[in-house]
Tab-separated table of C-alpha atoms in Angstrom:
chain	number	residue	atom	x	y	z
A	1	MET	CA	-0.262	-0.020	-0.328
A	2	GLU	CA	3.008	2.413	0.998
A	3	HIS	CA	4.654	1.440	-2.361
A	4	ASN	CA	1.219	2.194	-4.610
A	5	SER	CA	1.255	5.466	-2.251
A	6	LEU	CA	4.646	6.559	-3.129
A	7	LEU	CA	4.470	5.357	-6.956
A	8	HIS	CA	0.762	7.435	-7.116
A	9	GLY	CA	2.516	10.510	-5.767
A	10	SER	CA	5.483	10.614	-7.772
A	11	ARG	CA	3.840	10.364	-10.522
A	12	SER	CA	1.354	13.244	-9.672
A	13	GLU	CA	4.002	15.276	-8.913
A	14	GLU	CA	5.437	14.695	-12.330
A	15	SER	CA	2.314	15.342	-14.138
A	16	ILE	CA	0.822	18.617	-12.045
A	17	SER	CA	4.473	19.957	-11.555
A	18	SER	CA	4.859	20.906	-15.285
A	19	PRO	CA	1.277	22.854	-15.940
A	20	ASN	CA	1.903	25.047	-13.156
A	21	GLN	CA	5.139	26.267	-14.784
A	22	ARG	CA	5.701	28.979	-16.852
A	23	MET	CA	5.412	28.293	-20.136
A	24	THR	CA	8.238	29.413	-22.430
A	25	ARG	CA	7.998	31.289	-25.480
A	26	TYR	CA	8.250	28.471	-27.998
A	27	GLN	CA	5.368	27.223	-26.335
A	28	ILE	CA	3.372	29.885	-26.032
A	29	LEU	CA	3.707	30.377	-29.738
A	30	THR	CA	3.267	26.719	-30.380
A	31	LEU	CA	-0.082	26.855	-28.500
A	32	ILE	CA	-1.123	29.577	-30.573
A	33	SER	CA	-0.102	27.873	-34.030
A	34	MET	CA	-2.137	25.167	-33.187
A	35	ALA	CA	-5.297	26.983	-31.964
A	36	SER	CA	-5.069	28.945	-35.161
A	37	VAL	CA	-4.813	25.508	-37.506
A	38	ASN	CA	-8.102	23.919	-35.212
A	39	PHE	CA	-10.040	27.046	-35.214
A	40	SER	CA	-9.835	27.984	-39.373
A	41	SER	CA	-9.679	24.415	-40.274
A	42	MET	CA	-12.912	23.428	-38.386
A	43	ILE	CA	-14.790	26.680	-39.318
A	44	CYS	CA	-14.410	26.209	-42.963
A	45	TYR	CA	-15.560	22.161	-42.492
A	46	SER	CA	-18.434	22.941	-40.294
A	47	ILE	CA	-20.127	25.568	-42.998
A	48	LEU	CA	-21.666	23.317	-45.530
A	49	GLY	CA	-24.295	21.722	-42.605
A	50	PRO	CA	-26.844	23.964	-43.084
A	51	PHE	CA	-27.199	24.996	-46.510
A	52	PHE	CA	-24.701	22.448	-48.699
A	53	PRO	CA	-27.512	19.308	-48.427
A	54	ASN	CA	-30.252	21.060	-49.491
A	55	GLU	CA	-28.220	22.710	-52.678
A	56	ALA	CA	-26.893	19.623	-53.533
A	57	MET	CA	-30.561	18.113	-53.805
A	58	LYS	CA	-31.458	21.237	-56.018
A	59	LYS	CA	-28.285	20.103	-58.258
A	60	GLY	CA	-30.037	16.596	-59.039
A	61	ALA	CA	-27.700	14.985	-55.733
A	62	SER	CA	-29.656	12.233	-53.779
A	63	GLN	CA	-29.413	11.634	-50.243
A	64	THR	CA	-27.251	8.934	-50.705
A	65	VAL	CA	-25.286	10.821	-52.772
A	66	ILE	CA	-24.723	13.831	-50.545
A	67	GLY	CA	-23.629	11.310	-47.773
A	68	LEU	CA	-20.779	10.152	-50.194
A	69	ILE	CA	-19.614	13.572	-50.913
A	70	PHE	CA	-19.383	13.659	-47.527
A	71	GLY	CA	-18.206	10.682	-46.865
A	72	CYS	CA	-15.307	11.033	-49.614
A	73	TYR	CA	-13.861	13.941	-47.583
A	74	ALA	CA	-13.569	11.531	-44.941
A	75	LEU	CA	-11.923	8.530	-46.957
A	76	CYS	CA	-9.246	10.950	-48.234
A	77	ASN	CA	-8.785	12.129	-44.875
A	78	LEU	CA	-8.000	8.434	-44.122
A	79	MET	CA	-5.135	7.839	-46.496
A	80	GLY	CA	-4.000	11.117	-46.300
A	81	SER	CA	-3.518	10.923	-42.233
A	82	LEU	CA	-2.045	7.055	-42.965
A	83	VAL	CA	0.861	8.374	-45.230
A	84	LEU	CA	1.690	11.735	-43.748
A	85	GLY	CA	1.939	10.209	-40.177
A	86	LYS	CA	3.730	7.444	-40.844
A	87	TYR	CA	6.439	10.232	-42.770
A	88	ILE	CA	5.950	13.036	-40.868
A	89	VAL	CA	9.856	13.383	-39.752
A	90	GLN	CA	10.633	12.853	-43.340
A	91	ILE	CA	8.501	15.100	-44.882
A	92	GLY	CA	8.524	17.850	-42.509
A	93	ALA	CA	5.935	19.121	-39.862
A	94	LYS	CA	6.865	22.304	-40.795
A	95	VAL	CA	6.182	21.444	-44.634
A	96	MET	CA	3.363	19.245	-43.736
A	97	LEU	CA	1.233	22.245	-42.104
A	98	ILE	CA	1.428	24.930	-44.229
A	99	SER	CA	1.099	22.916	-47.387
A	100	GLY	CA	-2.221	21.484	-45.626
A	101	LEU	CA	-3.527	24.943	-44.626
A	102	PHE	CA	-2.993	26.069	-47.827
A	103	VAL	CA	-4.401	23.055	-49.982
A	104	SER	CA	-7.733	23.386	-47.634
A	105	SER	CA	-7.931	27.534	-48.615
A	106	GLY	CA	-7.900	26.728	-52.207
A	107	CYS	CA	-10.405	24.038	-52.443
A	108	THR	CA	-12.334	25.880	-49.662
A	109	ILE	CA	-12.834	28.807	-52.831
A	110	LEU	CA	-13.224	26.407	-55.158
A	111	PHE	CA	-16.167	24.635	-53.454
A	112	GLY	CA	-17.398	27.914	-54.132
A	113	LEU	CA	-17.917	28.073	-57.365
A	114	LEU	CA	-19.783	24.765	-57.563
A	115	ASP	CA	-22.905	26.880	-58.221
A	116	ARG	CA	-21.647	27.720	-61.459
A	117	VAL	CA	-21.188	24.086	-62.873
A	118	PRO	CA	-24.401	21.984	-64.669
A	119	GLU	CA	-26.465	20.136	-62.021
A	120	GLY	CA	-26.295	16.551	-62.223
A	121	GLY	CA	-23.062	14.384	-63.363
A	122	THR	CA	-20.476	17.431	-63.553
A	123	PHE	CA	-22.057	18.986	-59.935
A	124	ILE	CA	-21.250	15.718	-58.435
A	125	THR	CA	-18.146	15.126	-60.070
A	126	LEU	CA	-16.523	18.105	-59.305
A	127	CYS	CA	-17.967	17.835	-55.723
A	128	PHE	CA	-16.220	14.629	-54.883
A	129	ILE	CA	-12.637	16.083	-56.599
A	130	ILE	CA	-12.418	18.822	-54.579
A	131	ARG	CA	-13.952	17.645	-51.493
A	132	SER	CA	-11.148	14.517	-51.619
A	133	VAL	CA	-8.442	17.268	-52.169
A	134	ASP	CA	-9.287	19.336	-49.184
A	135	ALA	CA	-9.192	16.519	-47.732
A	136	LEU	CA	-5.741	15.959	-47.962
A	137	GLY	CA	-5.001	19.115	-46.826
A	138	PHE	CA	-6.880	19.075	-44.013
A	139	SER	CA	-5.460	15.618	-42.889
A	140	ALA	CA	-1.496	17.025	-43.069
A	141	ALA	CA	-2.390	20.235	-40.959
A	142	MET	CA	-4.433	18.094	-38.192
A	143	THR	CA	-2.146	15.238	-38.277
A	144	SER	CA	0.802	17.534	-37.784
A	145	SER	CA	-1.159	19.722	-35.315
A	146	PHE	CA	-1.726	16.535	-32.938
A	147	ALA	CA	1.888	15.464	-33.020
A	148	ILE	CA	3.442	18.753	-32.401
A	149	SER	CA	1.212	19.585	-29.405
A	150	ALA	CA	1.992	16.297	-27.954
A	151	LYS	CA	6.014	17.162	-28.554
A	152	VAL	CA	5.561	20.006	-27.192
A	153	PHE	CA	3.191	19.388	-24.194
A	154	PRO	CA	4.231	15.750	-23.167
A	155	ASN	CA	3.416	15.920	-19.303
A	156	ASN	CA	-0.049	17.509	-19.733
A	157	ILE	CA	-1.023	16.189	-23.460
A	158	ALA	CA	-4.833	15.955	-22.302
A	159	THR	CA	-5.367	19.065	-21.195
A	160	VAL	CA	-3.529	21.232	-24.123
A	161	LEU	CA	-5.621	19.000	-26.394
A	162	GLY	CA	-8.689	19.774	-24.154
A	163	SER	CA	-7.538	23.315	-24.585
A	164	LEU	CA	-7.081	23.263	-28.198
A	165	GLU	CA	-10.920	21.472	-28.355
A	166	ILE	CA	-11.813	24.902	-27.126
A	167	PHE	CA	-10.981	26.412	-30.765
A	168	THR	CA	-11.797	23.365	-32.791
A	169	GLY	CA	-15.663	24.016	-30.754
A	170	LEU	CA	-15.483	27.229	-31.938
A	171	GLY	CA	-15.285	26.425	-35.314
A	172	LEU	CA	-17.840	24.073	-35.194
A	173	ILE	CA	-20.034	26.751	-33.576
A	174	LEU	CA	-19.453	29.790	-35.624
A	175	GLY	CA	-19.276	27.601	-38.993
A	176	PRO	CA	-22.771	26.890	-39.063
A	177	PRO	CA	-24.405	30.157	-38.109
A	178	ILE	CA	-21.760	32.447	-39.823
A	179	GLY	CA	-22.473	29.683	-42.879
A	180	GLY	CA	-25.991	29.749	-42.623
A	181	TRP	CA	-26.652	33.599	-42.601
A	182	LEU	CA	-23.923	34.581	-45.281
A	183	TYR	CA	-25.889	32.154	-47.274
A	184	GLN	CA	-29.463	33.501	-46.541
A	185	SER	CA	-28.217	36.851	-47.131
A	186	PHE	CA	-25.649	36.486	-49.991
A	187	GLY	CA	-26.038	33.827	-51.699
A	188	TYR	CA	-24.377	30.236	-52.232
A	189	GLU	CA	-20.759	31.596	-53.324
A	190	VAL	CA	-19.674	34.186	-50.288
A	191	PRO	CA	-19.274	31.760	-47.153
A	192	PHE	CA	-16.572	29.548	-49.260
A	193	MET	CA	-15.066	32.883	-50.688
A	194	ALA	CA	-15.060	34.687	-46.854
A	195	LEU	CA	-14.281	31.698	-45.034
A	196	GLY	CA	-11.322	30.540	-48.022
A	197	CYS	CA	-9.793	33.575	-47.700
A	198	PHE	CA	-9.974	33.360	-44.067
A	199	LEU	CA	-8.132	30.156	-43.534
A	200	PHE	CA	-5.515	31.244	-46.257
A	201	LEU	CA	-4.622	34.374	-44.005
A	202	MET	CA	-3.964	31.445	-41.464
A	203	VAL	CA	-1.090	30.235	-43.902
A	204	PRO	CA	1.775	33.056	-42.923
A	205	PHE	CA	1.159	33.417	-39.388
A	206	ASN	CA	1.723	29.483	-38.519
A	207	ILE	CA	5.534	29.974	-40.407
A	208	TYR	CA	6.807	29.486	-37.157
A	209	ILE	CA	9.535	27.176	-34.904
A	210	LEU	CA	8.369	23.499	-35.030
A	211	PRO	CA	9.798	20.505	-33.536
A	212	THR	CA	12.201	17.572	-35.472
A	213	ALA	CA	12.931	14.276	-35.301
A	214	ASP	CA	14.848	10.809	-36.243
A	215	PRO	CA	12.636	8.859	-38.141
A	216	THR	CA	11.419	5.650	-36.744
A	217	LYS	CA	11.554	2.194	-37.629
A	218	ASP	CA	7.463	1.417	-36.009
A	219	SER	CA	4.633	0.925	-38.323
A	220	PHE	CA	0.727	1.522	-37.759
A	221	PHE	CA	0.476	-2.761	-37.952
A	222	ARG	CA	2.517	-2.804	-34.723
A	223	LEU	CA	-0.067	-0.365	-32.921
A	224	PHE	CA	-2.793	-2.545	-33.935
A	225	THR	CA	-1.541	-5.732	-32.328
A	226	ARG	CA	-2.598	-3.710	-28.698
A	227	LEU	CA	-6.321	-4.860	-28.137
A	228	LYS	CA	-6.326	-1.664	-26.030
A	229	ILE	CA	-5.511	0.251	-28.809
A	230	VAL	CA	-7.748	-1.925	-30.987
A	231	LEU	CA	-10.815	-1.063	-28.618
A	232	ILE	CA	-10.119	2.816	-28.032
A	233	CYS	CA	-10.262	3.218	-32.165
A	234	PHE	CA	-13.772	1.785	-31.811
A	235	ALA	CA	-14.533	4.253	-29.550
A	236	ILE	CA	-13.159	7.358	-32.258
A	237	PHE	CA	-15.010	5.286	-34.884
A	238	THR	CA	-18.059	6.091	-33.256
A	239	LEU	CA	-17.590	9.310	-32.358
A	240	SER	CA	-16.602	10.637	-35.577
A	241	SER	CA	-19.401	8.640	-37.251
A	242	GLY	CA	-21.690	10.157	-35.807
A	243	LEU	CA	-20.862	13.358	-36.133
A	244	GLY	CA	-20.591	12.725	-40.011
A	245	PHE	CA	-24.371	11.452	-40.004
A	246	LEU	CA	-25.233	14.652	-38.181
A	247	ASP	CA	-23.550	16.727	-41.050
A	248	ALA	CA	-24.982	15.026	-43.465
A	249	THR	CA	-28.687	14.264	-42.399
A	250	LEU	CA	-29.282	16.758	-39.814
A	251	SER	CA	-30.215	20.287	-42.008
A	252	ILE	CA	-32.653	18.307	-44.625
A	253	TYR	CA	-34.619	16.333	-41.416
A	254	ALA	CA	-34.515	19.791	-39.244
A	255	ILE	CA	-36.131	21.774	-42.618
A	256	ASP	CA	-38.577	19.032	-43.543
A	257	LYS	CA	-39.612	18.419	-40.222
A	258	PHE	CA	-39.576	22.103	-38.260
A	259	ASP	CA	-39.858	24.444	-41.467
A	260	LEU	CA	-36.736	26.046	-40.523
A	261	SER	CA	-34.512	28.262	-42.763
A	262	PRO	CA	-30.851	27.380	-43.087
A	263	GLY	CA	-29.596	30.206	-40.902
A	264	TYR	CA	-31.886	28.663	-37.922
A	265	VAL	CA	-30.460	25.139	-38.802
A	266	GLY	CA	-26.855	26.810	-38.350
A	267	LEU	CA	-28.275	27.767	-35.156
A	268	LEU	CA	-29.374	24.705	-34.261
A	269	LEU	CA	-26.096	23.113	-34.654
A	270	LEU	CA	-24.675	24.986	-31.664
A	271	GLY	CA	-26.605	22.585	-29.352
A	272	LEU	CA	-24.488	20.191	-30.686
A	273	SER	CA	-21.049	22.043	-30.413
A	274	LEU	CA	-21.777	24.534	-27.645
A	275	PRO	CA	-21.241	22.167	-25.041
A	276	TYR	CA	-18.473	19.911	-26.662
A	277	CYS	CA	-16.572	23.152	-26.977
A	278	LEU	CA	-17.363	24.182	-23.123
A	279	ALA	CA	-15.943	20.005	-21.535
A	280	SER	CA	-13.212	20.087	-23.447
A	281	PRO	CA	-10.769	21.579	-21.942
A	282	LEU	CA	-12.314	20.712	-18.490
A	283	LEU	CA	-12.345	16.692	-19.060
A	284	GLY	CA	-8.389	17.202	-20.326
A	285	ILE	CA	-7.851	18.606	-16.878
A	286	VAL	CA	-9.148	15.533	-15.338
A	287	SER	CA	-8.003	12.925	-17.842
A	288	ASP	CA	-4.223	14.323	-16.863
A	289	ARG	CA	-4.815	15.010	-13.293
A	290	PHE	CA	-6.470	11.441	-12.677
A	291	PRO	CA	-5.248	9.081	-15.716
A	292	SER	CA	-7.070	6.179	-14.266
A	293	THR	CA	-10.541	7.896	-15.234
A	294	ARG	CA	-10.133	7.809	-18.749
A	295	PRO	CA	-11.821	4.206	-19.273
A	296	TRP	CA	-15.062	5.355	-17.003
A	297	LEU	CA	-15.368	8.796	-18.928
A	298	MET	CA	-14.953	6.666	-22.479
A	299	VAL	CA	-18.224	4.362	-21.058
A	300	LEU	CA	-20.383	7.572	-19.563
A	301	GLY	CA	-19.996	9.256	-22.873
A	302	GLY	CA	-20.739	6.629	-24.701
A	303	LEU	CA	-23.772	6.024	-22.632
A	304	SER	CA	-25.053	9.115	-22.892
A	305	THR	CA	-24.043	9.242	-26.597
A	306	ALA	CA	-26.501	5.945	-27.298
A	307	THR	CA	-29.113	7.705	-25.344
A	308	GLY	CA	-28.874	11.170	-27.036
A	309	PHE	CA	-28.907	9.318	-30.930
A	310	TRP	CA	-31.459	7.314	-29.709
A	311	PHE	CA	-33.726	9.899	-28.575
A	312	LEU	CA	-33.035	12.594	-31.136
A	313	GLY	CA	-35.491	11.364	-33.497
A	314	PRO	CA	-36.689	9.577	-30.989
A	315	VAL	CA	-36.541	5.893	-31.795
A	316	PRO	CA	-39.952	4.860	-34.048
A	317	ILE	CA	-40.893	1.761	-31.419
A	318	LEU	CA	-40.891	4.407	-28.286
A	319	GLN	CA	-43.823	5.933	-29.843
A	320	ILE	CA	-42.310	9.601	-28.495
A	321	GLN	CA	-43.387	12.576	-31.141
A	322	SER	CA	-40.994	14.382	-32.672
A	323	GLN	CA	-40.163	18.037	-31.081
A	324	LEU	CA	-37.906	20.478	-31.429
A	325	TRP	CA	-37.049	21.418	-28.048
A	326	LEU	CA	-36.420	17.196	-27.497
A	327	LEU	CA	-34.486	17.762	-30.664
A	328	VAL	CA	-32.212	20.618	-29.280
A	329	PHE	CA	-31.908	18.711	-26.068
A	330	MET	CA	-30.502	15.681	-27.163
A	331	LEU	CA	-27.924	17.712	-29.741
A	332	GLY	CA	-26.798	18.825	-26.165
A	333	VAL	CA	-26.185	15.636	-24.768
A	334	ILE	CA	-24.433	14.366	-27.861
A	335	GLY	CA	-21.637	17.016	-28.184
A	336	PHE	CA	-21.077	17.132	-24.227
A	337	SER	CA	-21.086	13.125	-24.443
A	338	LEU	CA	-18.305	13.287	-27.379
A	339	SER	CA	-15.917	15.289	-25.542
A	340	MET	CA	-15.962	12.722	-22.943
A	341	ILE	CA	-15.126	9.850	-25.349
A	342	ALA	CA	-12.312	12.236	-27.610
A	343	ILE	CA	-10.249	13.704	-24.817
A	344	PRO	CA	-9.175	10.712	-23.113
A	345	THR	CA	-8.068	8.418	-26.561
A	346	PHE	CA	-5.198	9.839	-27.455
A	347	PRO	CA	-3.123	10.528	-24.660
A	348	GLU	CA	-4.216	6.551	-23.539
A	349	ILE	CA	-3.417	5.507	-27.643
A	350	LEU	CA	0.244	6.921	-26.908
A	351	ASN	CA	0.617	5.952	-23.091
A	352	CYS	CA	-0.035	2.345	-24.635
A	353	ALA	CA	2.488	2.688	-27.692
A	354	TYR	CA	5.285	3.730	-24.902
A	355	GLU	CA	4.815	0.736	-22.650
A	356	ASN	CA	5.219	-1.156	-25.588
A	357	GLY	CA	8.388	-0.030	-26.527
A	358	PHE	CA	7.507	2.411	-29.215
A	359	GLU	CA	10.489	5.325	-29.029
A	360	GLU	CA	9.743	8.487	-27.360
A	361	GLY	CA	9.662	11.440	-30.142
A	362	LEU	CA	7.805	13.349	-33.352
A	363	SER	CA	8.235	10.119	-35.135
A	364	THR	CA	5.505	8.099	-32.583
A	365	LEU	CA	3.449	11.286	-32.252
A	366	GLY	CA	3.281	11.062	-35.801
A	367	LEU	CA	2.051	7.448	-35.781
A	368	VAL	CA	-0.391	7.760	-33.179
A	369	SER	CA	-1.331	11.330	-34.976
A	370	GLY	CA	-2.004	9.785	-38.345
A	371	LEU	CA	-3.886	6.761	-36.243
A	372	PHE	CA	-6.176	8.689	-34.897
A	373	GLY	CA	-7.003	10.978	-37.603
A	374	ALA	CA	-7.427	7.208	-39.974
A	375	VAL	CA	-9.494	6.156	-37.620
A	376	TRP	CA	-11.576	9.488	-37.213
A	377	SER	CA	-12.304	9.769	-40.990
A	378	ILE	CA	-13.257	6.022	-41.170
A	379	GLY	CA	-16.115	7.430	-39.167
A	380	MET	CA	-16.404	10.235	-41.347
A	381	PHE	CA	-16.898	8.300	-43.898
A	382	CYS	CA	-19.418	5.274	-42.573
A	383	GLY	CA	-21.454	8.551	-40.696
A	384	PRO	CA	-22.665	10.295	-43.814
A	385	THR	CA	-22.602	6.861	-46.308
A	386	LEU	CA	-24.715	4.655	-44.411
A	387	GLY	CA	-26.748	7.399	-42.719
A	388	GLY	CA	-27.328	9.279	-45.548
A	389	PHE	CA	-28.723	5.686	-47.614
A	390	THR	CA	-30.717	4.245	-44.136
A	391	THR	CA	-32.209	7.567	-43.950
A	392	GLN	CA	-33.331	7.231	-47.753
A	393	GLN	CA	-33.909	3.709	-47.621
A	394	LEU	CA	-36.044	3.829	-44.415
A	395	SER	CA	-35.553	7.567	-42.036
A	396	PHE	CA	-34.123	9.770	-39.906
A	397	GLU	CA	-35.273	8.266	-36.775
A	398	TRP	CA	-34.087	4.671	-37.402
A	399	ALA	CA	-30.560	5.874	-39.000
A	400	ALA	CA	-30.043	7.759	-36.108
A	401	SER	CA	-30.985	4.777	-33.805
A	402	VAL	CA	-28.609	2.435	-35.476
A	403	GLN	CA	-26.045	5.236	-34.846
A	404	GLY	CA	-27.023	5.199	-31.354
A	405	GLY	CA	-26.398	1.096	-30.707
A	406	LEU	CA	-22.539	1.807	-32.264
A	407	ALA	CA	-21.986	4.131	-29.219
A	408	PHE	CA	-23.848	1.338	-27.098
A	409	LEU	CA	-21.569	-1.551	-28.667
A	410	ALA	CA	-18.405	0.753	-27.530
A	411	VAL	CA	-19.653	0.955	-24.571
A	412	SER	CA	-19.633	-2.534	-23.527
A	413	MET	CA	-16.247	-2.455	-25.392
A	414	ALA	CA	-14.560	-0.027	-22.995
A	415	ILE	CA	-16.438	-1.613	-19.595
A	416	TYR	CA	-14.154	-4.660	-21.472
A	417	LEU	CA	-11.151	-2.739	-21.640
A	418	SER	CA	-11.679	-1.143	-17.740
A	419	TYR	CA	-11.843	-4.304	-16.469
A	420	TYR	CA	-8.732	-5.984	-18.767
A	421	THR	CA	-6.811	-3.075	-17.390
A	422	HIS	CA	-7.554	-3.434	-14.199
A	423	PHE	CA	-6.763	-7.347	-14.232
A	424	ASN	CA	-3.458	-6.840	-15.792
A	425	THR	CA	-2.451	-4.208	-13.256
A	426	ILE	CA	-3.301	-6.584	-10.369
A	427	LYS	CA	-1.718	-9.480	-12.134
A	428	ARG	CA	1.980	-7.211	-12.586
A	429	LYS	CA	1.395	-6.260	-8.803
A	430	ILE	CA	1.025	-9.885	-7.403
A	431	PRO	CA	4.435	-11.882	-7.316
A	432	SER	CA	4.293	-15.107	-9.351
A	433	ASP	CA	4.818	-17.078	-6.734
A	434	GLU	CA	1.891	-15.770	-4.826
A	435	ARG	CA	-0.179	-15.525	-7.758
A	436	THR	CA	0.275	-19.745	-8.582
A	437	ARG	CA	-0.655	-20.102	-4.514
A	438	LEU	CA	-3.834	-18.345	-5.049
A	439	LEU	CA	-4.848	-20.226	-8.243
A	440	SER	CA	-4.416	-23.201	-6.409
């Protein structure tokens, strides 16, 4: 017992003392740089939700095709994250970050010109091409952002990532209402032009100091040999698939069901992004100060997410009438619970990698960042594509219920992960001869 207390005390002292120290100029500049990347990237990504699905339907795209347009972004993000995460050291974090922002800004502007192309096949094809290239730029920026943040703040990763999620949340919060208002006031082109230029202005701001490291011999395959990492990756998948599902389907459902304008749909999405933004920094601090709570945060987050999606429609078998106040409340529940899942996952995967012999440095951080981005992208592909198809074939209510089921499955796996980790911890503490005597 005394030994455990000593271990806990030394760990706490190490993790708490570092955050209380004054940050260096290098750390402050890095934090500002990463915050600007998160904010500018997410505000350009999130402007599509309130009005693009409806515009795409006017151009001849079905609900399934709209889901695929959102999904192709995630599929290319997946491929980009895997490649860029592996070769971040060889490419250079600075080059990757700046190039990603530049490509994303150009694609955002080009996407604003799609209303001028003919409807049907031409429009749909260009949507796929521009979104795919944009996804590669986004994956470059975000993969390097995660790796650099963890490199510069190694002792309080969850706290820093949770703080950066404020700016991710701000991008998600401001994107839909700004995009919806600009669309309603000035038409289709202006939202993309304005925010694309804003993203471009972030490029010179981010030409600053970035860490370097030696190449790594480790691989994504080796990461996936650990059961704990596989289970955490499934939790990330359910998180991103839920967000992707809402991106592709919620605006059409809200407009048809409650007769809302695109501007009000943008405000509606605040119910999802605002709780996520506010909860992330607090959960990051909790995750760093009390690492043992991370699996249980994922469990509670999964249960809340499942409940939120089941009552979002609500599930048809419950025979509950859909109401606007219930939809907004459940979006808030989902937003808060998704932050409970998202914040602990990155440091948990990183700790597991270090425990299994991965070298400490930017190379491993790049692998973990790439893995995180890849799994996130798989979810962002499956969420809108399968969700769009299920919505078209059945209904939004049933599609949301499926998303709730995936979240509940992640809960079951997280509970297993908690018991698995707890059992192995006890097993390591008990001497082998004593363990044999107890088993006999």
